Coordinates of C-alpha atoms in Angstrom, one line a residue:
M264 CA 68.8 118.6 82.5
N265 CA 69.5 120.6 85.8
K266 CA 70.2 117.9 89.1
K267 CA 69.0 118.9 92.1
E268 CA 71.9 119.6 94.5
I269 CA 72.1 118.0 97.8
R270 CA 74.2 120.1 100.0
V271 CA 76.4 117.9 102.9
A272 CA 77.8 118.2 106.3
L273 CA 80.3 115.7 107.9
I274 CA 80.0 115.7 111.5
G275 CA 83.2 114.0 113.2
R276 CA 86.4 112.4 110.7
K277 CA 88.9 109.9 111.6
F278 CA 88.1 106.8 109.9
M279 CA 84.8 107.3 109.1
G280 CA 85.4 110.6 108.2
I281 CA 87.2 109.6 105.6
A282 CA 84.7 106.9 104.2
H283 CA 82.4 108.8 103.8
S284 CA 84.3 111.6 102.3
N285 CA 85.5 109.2 99.4
A286 CA 82.1 108.4 99.2
F287 CA 80.4 111.8 98.8
R288 CA 83.5 112.7 96.4
N289 CA 82.6 109.5 94.2
A290 CA 79.2 108.8 94.2
T291 CA 78.3 111.5 91.3
M292 CA 81.5 109.8 89.1
W293 CA 80.8 106.0 89.8
T294 CA 76.9 105.9 89.8
D295 CA 74.1 107.8 88.1
I296 CA 71.7 109.4 90.8
P297 CA 70.0 112.5 89.6
A298 CA 71.7 114.8 91.9
K299 CA 74.6 117.4 92.4
I300 CA 76.8 116.4 95.6
T301 CA 78.1 119.3 97.4
M302 CA 80.6 118.7 100.6
K303 CA 79.4 121.9 101.8
C304 CA 80.8 121.8 105.5
L305 CA 83.0 119.5 107.8
C306 CA 82.6 119.4 111.5
A307 CA 84.4 118.3 114.3
E308 CA 85.6 119.1 117.7
D309 CA 88.8 120.1 117.5
S310 CA 91.2 123.7 116.0
I311 CA 90.1 125.2 112.6
E312 CA 94.1 124.6 111.2
N313 CA 93.5 121.0 111.7
L314 CA 89.8 120.7 110.1
R315 CA 91.3 122.7 107.0
V316 CA 94.1 119.9 106.8
F317 CA 91.4 117.4 106.8
A318 CA 89.1 119.3 104.2
D319 CA 91.7 120.3 102.0
K320 CA 93.1 117.1 101.7
Y321 CA 89.2 115.4 101.0
G322 CA 87.2 118.3 99.6
W323 CA 85.0 120.0 102.1
E324 CA 84.4 123.8 101.4
S325 CA 84.4 124.9 105.3
C326 CA 85.2 123.9 108.7
E327 CA 83.4 124.6 111.9
P328 CA 84.0 122.8 114.9
N329 CA 80.8 123.4 117.1
W330 CA 77.9 120.5 115.0
R331 CA 75.0 122.8 116.8
K332 CA 75.4 126.1 114.4
V333 CA 76.1 123.0 111.4
V334 CA 72.8 121.8 111.7
T335 CA 70.9 125.1 111.4
R336 CA 72.7 126.7 108.6
D337 CA 70.1 126.9 105.6
D338 CA 72.7 125.7 103.2
I339 CA 73.0 122.2 104.4
D340 CA 69.8 119.9 103.1
L341 CA 72.3 116.6 104.8
I342 CA 73.8 115.7 107.5
I343 CA 76.2 113.1 108.6
I344 CA 77.1 111.3 112.0
A345 CA 80.2 110.0 112.0
T346 CA 81.0 110.9 115.6
P347 CA 81.6 108.7 118.8
N348 CA 78.3 107.3 119.7
Y349 CA 77.1 108.9 122.5
L350 CA 76.4 112.0 120.6
H351 CA 74.4 110.3 117.9
K352 CA 71.0 110.9 119.3
E353 CA 71.4 114.8 120.5
I354 CA 72.9 115.9 117.0
A355 CA 70.3 113.8 115.1
I356 CA 67.2 115.0 117.0
E357 CA 68.6 118.8 116.5
A358 CA 69.6 118.2 112.8
A359 CA 65.5 116.8 112.2
K360 CA 64.3 119.8 114.1
N361 CA 66.1 121.5 111.5
G362 CA 64.5 119.6 108.6
K363 CA 67.9 118.3 107.6
H364 CA 68.3 114.6 106.4
I365 CA 70.7 112.3 108.4
L366 CA 73.0 109.7 107.3
C367 CA 74.0 108.2 111.1
E368 CA 76.2 105.7 111.7
K369 CA 75.8 102.3 113.8
P370 CA 75.2 101.7 116.4
M371 CA 72.3 104.0 116.4
A372 CA 72.4 105.0 119.8
N373 CA 74.0 103.9 123.3
N374 CA 70.5 102.4 124.3
L375 CA 67.1 101.8 122.8
S376 CA 65.5 104.8 124.4
E377 CA 68.2 107.0 122.6
A378 CA 67.3 104.7 119.7
R379 CA 63.6 105.3 119.8
E380 CA 64.0 109.3 120.6
M381 CA 66.0 110.0 117.3
L382 CA 63.6 107.8 114.9
E383 CA 61.0 109.4 116.5
A384 CA 62.3 112.9 115.7
V385 CA 62.8 112.2 111.8
E386 CA 59.8 110.6 111.8
K387 CA 57.9 113.9 113.1
A388 CA 60.3 116.3 110.9
G389 CA 59.4 113.8 107.8
V390 CA 63.0 113.6 106.8
K391 CA 64.7 111.2 104.9
H392 CA 67.0 108.7 107.6
C393 CA 69.9 106.1 107.0
C394 CA 71.4 104.0 109.7
G395 CA 74.6 103.4 108.1
F396 CA 74.9 99.3 108.1
S397 CA 76.9 99.5 105.0
Y398 CA 77.4 96.3 104.7
R399 CA 74.3 95.9 103.2
F400 CA 75.8 97.4 99.9
T401 CA 78.1 94.3 98.8
P402 CA 77.0 93.0 95.6
S403 CA 77.6 89.6 97.1
L404 CA 75.8 90.2 100.6
A405 CA 72.7 91.6 98.4
L406 CA 73.0 88.3 96.3
A407 CA 72.4 85.9 99.1
R408 CA 69.6 88.2 99.9
Q409 CA 68.2 87.3 96.7
L410 CA 68.9 83.8 96.8
V411 CA 66.7 83.4 99.9
Q412 CA 64.3 85.5 98.8
E413 CA 63.5 83.2 95.4
G414 CA 63.4 80.1 97.6
R415 CA 66.4 79.0 96.6
I416 CA 67.8 77.2 100.5
G417 CA 64.0 76.7 101.7
R418 CA 63.3 76.7 105.3
I419 CA 66.2 78.2 106.9
Y420 CA 67.7 76.1 110.1
H421 CA 70.5 77.7 110.9
V422 CA 72.7 81.2 111.1
F423 CA 75.9 81.1 112.2
V424 CA 77.8 84.3 112.2
R425 CA 81.5 85.1 113.3
Y426 CA 82.8 88.7 113.2
A427 CA 86.3 88.9 114.4
Q428 CA 89.4 91.6 114.7
D429 CA 92.5 91.5 116.1
W430 CA 93.1 95.4 116.8
I431 CA 93.2 95.3 119.9
A432 CA 94.5 91.7 121.3
D433 CA 97.9 93.6 122.3
P434 CA 96.7 94.6 126.5
N435 CA 99.6 97.3 126.0
F436 CA 97.4 98.9 123.0
G437 CA 96.3 102.2 124.6
M438 CA 92.9 103.1 126.1
V439 CA 90.8 104.9 123.2
W440 CA 87.0 106.0 123.1
R441 CA 85.8 102.6 122.4
F442 CA 86.6 101.3 125.5
D443 CA 84.0 103.8 127.5
K444 CA 80.8 102.5 127.8
K445 CA 79.2 105.8 128.8
I446 CA 80.9 106.5 125.3
A447 CA 80.9 103.8 123.4
G448 CA 77.9 102.4 124.7
S449 CA 79.5 98.5 124.5
G450 CA 82.5 96.6 122.6
P451 CA 82.3 94.4 119.7
L452 CA 78.6 93.8 120.6
G453 CA 77.8 97.0 119.2
D454 CA 80.7 97.9 117.4
L455 CA 80.5 94.4 115.4
S456 CA 77.4 92.4 116.2
A457 CA 75.4 95.1 115.6
H458 CA 76.6 94.9 111.7
S459 CA 75.9 90.9 112.1
I460 CA 72.2 91.3 113.2
D461 CA 71.0 93.7 110.9
A462 CA 72.9 91.2 107.8
T463 CA 70.5 88.4 108.8
R464 CA 67.7 90.4 109.4
F465 CA 68.9 91.9 105.1
V466 CA 69.8 88.5 103.8
T467 CA 67.3 85.8 105.8
G468 CA 64.2 88.1 106.5
L469 CA 64.1 86.4 109.9
T470 CA 62.4 88.0 113.2
F471 CA 64.5 87.7 116.7
K472 CA 62.6 85.8 119.2
E473 CA 64.1 84.7 121.8
V474 CA 68.4 85.1 122.9
I475 CA 70.9 84.5 125.7
G476 CA 74.2 86.1 125.9
N477 CA 77.5 85.9 126.9
L478 CA 79.7 89.3 127.4
Q479 CA 83.1 89.2 128.8
S480 CA 86.0 91.8 129.4
L481 CA 89.2 89.9 128.9
I482 CA 91.6 92.8 129.3
K483 CA 90.1 95.0 132.1
E484 CA 92.9 97.6 132.2
R485 CA 94.7 99.6 129.4
P486 CA 97.8 101.9 129.4
L487 CA 96.4 105.8 129.2
D488 CA 99.3 106.0 126.6
S489 CA 100.3 102.9 124.7
N490 CA 103.6 104.9 124.8
N491 CA 104.1 104.9 128.7
I492 CA 103.1 101.1 128.8
S493 CA 104.0 101.0 132.7
G494 CA 101.8 104.3 133.5
P495 CA 98.8 104.7 134.6
K496 CA 96.2 102.5 133.6
G497 CA 92.1 102.8 132.9
K498 CA 89.6 101.2 133.3
V499 CA 88.3 99.1 130.4
T500 CA 84.1 99.3 130.7
V501 CA 82.6 97.3 127.6
D502 CA 83.1 94.2 126.6
D503 CA 86.1 92.0 124.6
V504 CA 83.9 89.5 123.4
A505 CA 80.3 89.4 123.0
Q506 CA 78.7 85.7 122.1
F507 CA 74.7 85.2 121.7
L508 CA 72.5 81.7 120.7
V509 CA 69.3 82.9 119.0
N510 CA 65.8 81.2 118.4
F511 CA 64.0 82.8 115.8
E512 CA 60.3 83.3 115.4
G513 CA 59.2 80.0 113.3
G514 CA 61.7 77.8 114.4
A515 CA 65.7 78.1 112.8
T516 CA 68.5 79.1 115.3
G517 CA 71.5 81.4 115.5
C518 CA 74.8 81.2 116.8
Y519 CA 76.7 84.3 117.1
E520 CA 80.2 86.0 118.3
S521 CA 82.4 88.9 117.6
T522 CA 85.4 90.0 119.0
R523 CA 87.9 92.1 119.1
L524 CA 91.0 89.9 120.3
A525 CA 91.3 86.9 117.7
T526 CA 95.1 87.3 116.9
G527 CA 95.1 86.8 113.2
R528 CA 91.6 88.4 112.1
K529 CA 91.3 91.5 110.5
N530 CA 88.2 91.7 109.8
Y531 CA 86.4 88.8 109.4
N532 CA 83.0 89.2 109.0
T533 CA 80.8 86.1 108.5
I534 CA 77.7 84.6 107.7
E535 CA 76.6 81.1 106.8
V536 CA 72.9 80.2 106.5
N537 CA 71.6 76.6 106.4
G538 CA 68.3 75.4 104.8
E539 CA 66.4 72.7 103.6
K540 CA 67.5 73.7 99.7
G541 CA 70.7 75.1 100.3
S542 CA 72.8 76.8 102.2
I543 CA 75.2 80.3 101.5
V544 CA 78.5 81.3 103.3
W545 CA 79.6 85.0 102.9
N546 CA 82.5 86.5 103.9
F547 CA 83.7 90.1 103.7
E548 CA 87.0 89.3 103.8
D549 CA 86.4 87.7 100.2
Q550 CA 83.8 89.9 99.4
N551 CA 83.8 89.7 95.7
Y552 CA 82.1 86.2 96.3
L553 CA 79.6 84.1 97.3
L554 CA 79.3 80.2 98.4
F555 CA 76.1 78.7 97.6
Y556 CA 75.3 74.8 98.2
D557 CA 72.2 73.9 96.1
N558 CA 70.6 71.1 97.5
D559 CA 68.8 70.3 94.5
L560 CA 72.0 68.6 92.0
S561 CA 73.0 65.6 92.2
P562 CA 75.6 63.9 94.9
K563 CA 77.6 64.2 91.3
E564 CA 77.6 67.4 91.0
A565 CA 77.0 68.6 94.8
G566 CA 79.0 71.4 96.3
F567 CA 79.8 74.9 97.4
R568 CA 79.6 77.1 93.9
K569 CA 81.7 80.1 94.4
I570 CA 79.9 82.9 92.7
N571 CA 81.9 85.7 91.3
V572 CA 79.3 88.6 92.3
T573 CA 80.9 91.2 89.7
H574 CA 78.2 91.0 86.9
D575 CA 75.9 94.0 85.8
V576 CA 73.3 91.6 86.2
H577 CA 74.1 91.4 90.0
P578 CA 72.9 93.8 92.7
Y579 CA 74.2 97.5 92.1
K580 CA 75.8 96.2 89.2
G581 CA 78.1 94.1 90.4
G582 CA 79.9 97.7 90.9
W583 CA 81.6 100.0 88.2
W584 CA 84.7 98.1 86.6
P585 CA 84.4 95.2 84.5
Q586 CA 83.2 91.9 85.8
G587 CA 85.9 90.0 88.3
H588 CA 87.8 93.1 88.6
G589 CA 86.0 93.7 91.8
I590 CA 85.3 96.4 94.3
G591 CA 86.1 96.9 98.1
Y592 CA 85.8 98.2 101.4
A593 CA 85.5 102.1 100.1
D594 CA 82.6 101.5 97.6
L595 CA 80.7 100.2 99.9
F596 CA 80.0 103.6 101.2
T597 CA 79.8 105.3 98.0
I598 CA 76.4 102.7 96.8
E599 CA 75.0 103.5 100.2
V600 CA 75.4 107.4 99.1
A601 CA 74.4 106.7 95.9
E602 CA 71.2 105.1 96.9
F603 CA 70.4 107.2 99.9
V604 CA 70.9 110.9 97.9
R605 CA 68.5 108.9 95.0
S606 CA 65.5 108.5 97.5
I607 CA 66.1 112.2 98.9
V608 CA 66.2 113.3 95.5
E609 CA 63.1 111.1 94.3
D610 CA 61.0 110.8 97.8
T611 CA 61.2 106.9 98.0
P612 CA 61.4 104.7 100.6
F613 CA 64.9 103.9 102.1
T614 CA 66.4 101.1 103.6
P615 CA 68.3 100.3 106.3
S616 CA 66.8 103.2 108.1
F617 CA 66.5 104.7 111.3
Q618 CA 63.5 102.0 111.8
D619 CA 66.2 99.1 110.7
G620 CA 68.5 101.1 113.6
V621 CA 65.7 100.4 116.6
K622 CA 65.0 96.6 114.9
C623 CA 68.8 96.3 115.7
Q624 CA 69.0 98.0 119.1
E625 CA 66.2 96.2 120.5
I626 CA 68.0 92.9 119.6
L627 CA 71.5 94.8 121.3
E628 CA 69.6 95.3 124.6
A629 CA 67.9 91.9 125.0
I630 CA 71.2 90.2 124.4
E631 CA 73.3 92.7 127.2
L632 CA 70.3 92.0 129.7
S633 CA 70.1 88.8 129.2
A634 CA 74.0 88.6 129.8
V635 CA 74.1 90.2 133.1
N636 CA 70.8 88.1 134.1
R637 CA 72.3 85.0 132.7
V638 CA 68.4 83.7 131.3
W639 CA 66.9 84.4 127.9
K640 CA 66.0 86.9 127.2
G641 CA 62.6 87.5 124.6
V642 CA 63.1 90.3 122.0

């Protein structure tokens, strides 16, 4: 049976470009999707020679340094936006105008106004859209959602979240675009807490009612060149640490922190949900497992159970390997790509969408305004 061809262009490369290249290359091999994926074009602001090296290594047919040319090409169906955040809006709007489906990395934009413009553009164009909250495609996090939906933890009382990394803990780590608010929009608030906010919405279904935030820049200057730490310095204009409290609709409370200065923590992305009937604890660094406490058990049996979420009865069939063999970070993108391409081919609803991106941006903006004004802020 002939499969529909989905021709893809990647705009941006580096870390996210590698993740998406791997996913589009492997999606049809590891998953059963009704499509043929063609990796048509790599685009980034660089020389053709440098782009060709990346394209040859990761499987892209052609190269183009100008994204405006890419979004108008007739031989492209789907655009991946994996650029610095300040470029997301303009690329997405132009891609939508040209009838392209869009997968845009998170945070969706640098502010709420831009995110809403992007959503309006894709809805007007009638194209499919994905906001890259890739952790939704971890089988263990999806199982947490199922347990909540099945009522296994009952009424939710508390949500505790910490997303901690340490890759910039050294004050001599040099300036990169993520330290510039004009380019990145924010520090760990948008980079990490965006994932935490979406994970909360995905797992619990709770609605954020009001927030109070604390944003701090602890290292205010960094060397422009990591190899010349005594040389010129650049000003850091984003947060290093983001902390906020939440009151949800219905009375549940939340406590959140994201930081890139947590020495020893590499990708400590966690969420704990406490309810009247039980609790769940998820930690991405141990992503093939979910901790579940069932309060219906007697004290003799009670305790957190460690569930190995790799069985074919688990979400996304637990991955592609036999039970207990586990999957990793790259596999989340493969699942995400497979599910999104399936929605394009079968014309079915998809989440996380740009609507989810806007919802997240509403909360991020409320946190930032709260931190500036030092007051509770309604979402």
